[in-house]
XYZ file of C-alpha atoms in Angstrom:
228
model
C 0.110 -0.048 -0.382
C 0.834 3.640 -0.648
C 1.499 5.591 2.039
C 2.800 8.974 0.798
C 0.984 11.507 -0.930
C -2.340 11.733 -3.459
C -2.542 8.057 -3.824
C -2.331 6.677 -0.242
C -3.854 3.907 1.223
C -4.101 3.252 -2.892
C -2.911 -1.217 -2.840
C 0.967 -0.689 -5.488
C 1.376 -4.579 -5.273
C -0.838 -7.773 -4.794
C 1.548 -10.793 -4.193
C -0.428 -14.449 -5.346
C 0.843 -17.549 -4.925
C -0.042 -19.348 -1.278
C -2.513 -22.174 -1.299
C -3.690 -21.394 2.244
C -4.106 -18.369 4.556
C -0.998 -16.010 5.161
C -0.200 -16.098 8.909
C 3.013 -13.703 9.137
C 5.606 -11.347 6.646
C 8.535 -10.011 7.220
C 10.946 -7.506 4.494
C 14.154 -8.807 4.563
C 17.876 -7.393 2.580
C 16.945 -3.743 3.126
C 13.613 -4.468 2.356
C 14.063 -5.866 -1.158
C 12.522 -8.869 -0.915
C 9.046 -10.258 1.535
C 9.099 -14.159 3.116
C 5.112 -14.357 3.522
C 4.478 -17.905 5.421
C 1.268 -19.350 4.857
C -0.942 -23.062 5.920
C -0.306 -24.168 3.161
C 3.222 -25.752 5.081
C 5.641 -23.401 2.729
C 7.534 -19.890 2.786
C 8.123 -17.921 -0.330
C 10.132 -15.342 -1.238
C 8.998 -12.764 -3.134
C 11.005 -9.402 -5.294
C 8.449 -6.448 -3.861
C 9.709 -4.245 -6.497
C 7.318 -6.757 -9.119
C 5.237 -8.516 -7.081
C 7.873 -11.964 -8.220
C 7.727 -14.994 -5.887
C 11.497 -16.350 -6.326
C 11.492 -18.618 -3.813
C 9.148 -21.328 -2.301
C 10.478 -23.345 0.449
C 10.084 -27.170 1.214
C 7.127 -28.258 3.418
C 7.311 -27.885 7.000
C 3.985 -28.394 8.396
C 1.866 -24.479 9.122
C 3.625 -21.597 9.557
C 2.867 -19.349 12.450
C 5.066 -16.311 12.887
C 8.095 -15.681 10.814
C 10.321 -12.894 13.434
C 13.291 -11.259 11.817
C 16.613 -10.753 13.734
C 17.297 -6.885 14.752
C 20.701 -6.972 12.524
C 18.265 -8.084 9.873
C 21.087 -10.790 9.248
C 18.951 -13.958 9.896
C 15.128 -14.774 10.649
C 13.442 -17.588 13.156
C 10.077 -19.443 12.175
C 7.694 -20.976 14.635
C 5.680 -23.675 13.029
C 2.462 -26.717 13.567
C 5.924 -29.698 13.122
C 7.268 -27.988 16.670
C 10.043 -26.868 15.594
C 11.594 -23.562 16.663
C 14.279 -22.348 13.544
C 16.134 -19.660 11.718
C 17.827 -19.642 8.714
C 19.848 -16.984 7.373
C 17.603 -14.502 5.742
C 19.836 -14.034 2.265
C 20.698 -17.892 1.550
C 17.924 -18.495 3.388
C 19.688 -21.852 4.769
C 18.611 -23.570 8.104
C 20.858 -22.074 10.510
C 19.555 -24.965 14.357
C 16.824 -25.816 14.538
C 14.873 -27.082 18.383
C 12.038 -29.683 18.965
C 9.155 -28.316 21.444
C 6.805 -30.545 23.407
C 4.441 -28.157 21.622
C 4.697 -26.449 19.029
C 5.851 -22.752 18.784
C 3.571 -20.438 18.600
C 5.171 -17.539 18.286
C 8.814 -16.314 18.700
C 10.963 -12.706 19.118
C 13.912 -11.633 19.332
C 15.738 -10.105 22.194
C 16.955 -6.042 20.913
C 20.859 -7.313 21.286
C 19.862 -10.672 18.882
C 21.088 -13.003 21.669
C 18.467 -14.413 23.118
C 15.207 -15.765 20.943
C 12.124 -16.043 23.277
C 9.380 -18.972 22.140
C 5.319 -18.944 23.546
C 4.852 -23.238 23.302
C 0.917 -24.062 22.423
C 0.920 -24.893 26.592
C 2.525 -23.687 29.317
C 6.038 -22.280 28.690
C 7.828 -19.308 27.685
C 11.306 -20.658 26.300
C 13.958 -18.697 25.709
C 16.990 -19.908 23.849
C 20.679 -18.739 22.555
C 19.592 -17.113 19.239
C 23.805 -18.721 18.043
C 22.582 -22.159 18.319
C 19.223 -22.777 20.527
C 21.016 -23.793 23.979
C 17.603 -23.615 26.034
C 18.484 -20.768 28.459
C 15.814 -20.490 30.227
C 12.108 -22.653 30.647
C 9.863 -20.556 32.246
C 6.602 -21.497 33.532
C 3.637 -19.330 33.087
C 0.803 -18.743 34.998
C -2.416 -20.259 33.792
C -2.571 -21.980 30.239
C -0.392 -20.539 27.384
C 1.134 -16.941 26.539
C 0.577 -15.293 23.965
C 1.735 -12.845 21.919
C 5.165 -12.389 23.599
C 8.065 -9.776 23.257
C 10.967 -8.296 25.364
C 11.387 -4.660 26.544
C 13.680 -2.632 24.964
C 16.724 -2.608 27.415
C 15.847 -7.026 27.331
C 15.474 -7.869 30.306
C 11.877 -8.223 30.482
C 9.793 -10.528 28.542
C 6.362 -9.157 28.338
C 3.696 -12.638 27.281
C -0.580 -12.075 27.654
C -1.849 -14.411 29.330
C -4.277 -15.701 31.218
C -6.905 -12.132 30.744
C -3.336 -9.671 31.999
C 0.160 -8.897 30.941
C 3.169 -10.815 32.996
C 6.403 -9.690 33.006
C 9.210 -12.288 33.447
C 12.879 -11.482 34.354
C 14.396 -12.857 31.664
C 17.321 -13.285 33.831
C 15.869 -15.519 36.318
C 12.735 -16.488 34.434
C 10.858 -15.648 38.397
C 7.126 -13.709 37.815
C 7.679 -9.712 38.398
C 4.838 -9.343 40.459
C 2.424 -7.424 40.649
C 1.810 -7.321 37.452
C -0.068 -5.122 34.715
C -3.504 -4.222 36.128
C -6.939 -6.419 35.817
C -8.315 -8.975 33.589
C -9.066 -6.788 31.267
C -9.356 -8.900 27.943
C -10.816 -12.349 28.800
C -10.318 -12.694 24.632
C -6.234 -12.225 24.811
C -4.495 -9.969 23.346
C -3.603 -9.770 19.574
C -0.639 -7.779 19.613
C 2.319 -6.813 21.873
C 4.185 -3.427 21.256
C 6.757 -1.513 23.332
C 7.707 2.240 23.676
C 10.903 4.285 23.066
C 11.101 4.646 26.414
C 10.445 0.793 27.180
C 8.095 2.355 30.078
C 4.901 1.748 27.769
C 2.915 -1.449 26.620
C 1.141 -1.249 23.827
C -1.336 -4.644 23.357
C -4.050 -4.779 21.031
C -7.251 -6.469 22.402
C -9.962 -6.512 19.870
C -11.456 -2.834 18.631
C -9.421 -0.959 20.994
C -5.502 -0.594 21.813
C -4.548 -0.405 25.753
C -1.322 1.314 27.314
C -0.289 0.508 29.875
C 2.586 2.490 32.239
C 4.925 0.568 33.553
C 5.561 3.399 36.431
C 1.907 4.661 36.801
C -0.451 2.093 36.344
C -2.843 4.607 37.389
C -2.072 6.276 34.531
C -2.600 2.915 31.985
C -5.727 3.466 29.674
C -7.505 1.951 26.726
C -7.950 3.457 23.515
C -11.827 2.343 21.715
C -11.947 2.102 18.240
C -15.268 4.193 18.031
C -14.320 7.056 20.045
């Protein structure tokens, strides 16, 4: 989509070729390539300028999440076959893979690219060494599965949505930081998480609403509704 000028909001290009639902997408190689992951068990690499499909991967199983490393040189993938994989962004060569007990649903990189965190389909958050996939820490979460997941900007806290709350976990110890970020305001779960530039505000989408959480002053947290 065009974001600027008189043609803002108009579709520029359409990428067609997947045989299933597209679940995730990332730009690589300085924005010249687009990688998409689908429920058709494959990821595809596209030329952004032309929309041409340049490469189609082998079958993996439903691909839930693709996540680009902070330096752009690698990307991680979580899929329904219970594996977490890291690839070279340019060659798409697999660097390592690790199998979990349950399927990994979301995967994120720490800001320094040293760690990869995964939420599995059960009750754990897994923190892996980004170099080789070795598990650094396994965190038991409150309630059932926790998604989405994101690191704080300093990489010291892992934030997860689950059990109707946002939860804070100390990356170094794996312990839950209490108190949490407020009341159970999302009975159907959280959709997306983002952390503000200064690292002290957390933004979460819940259905049609945007929740803004202040880590230092919970009383200033607020909900922005779509119909306002």
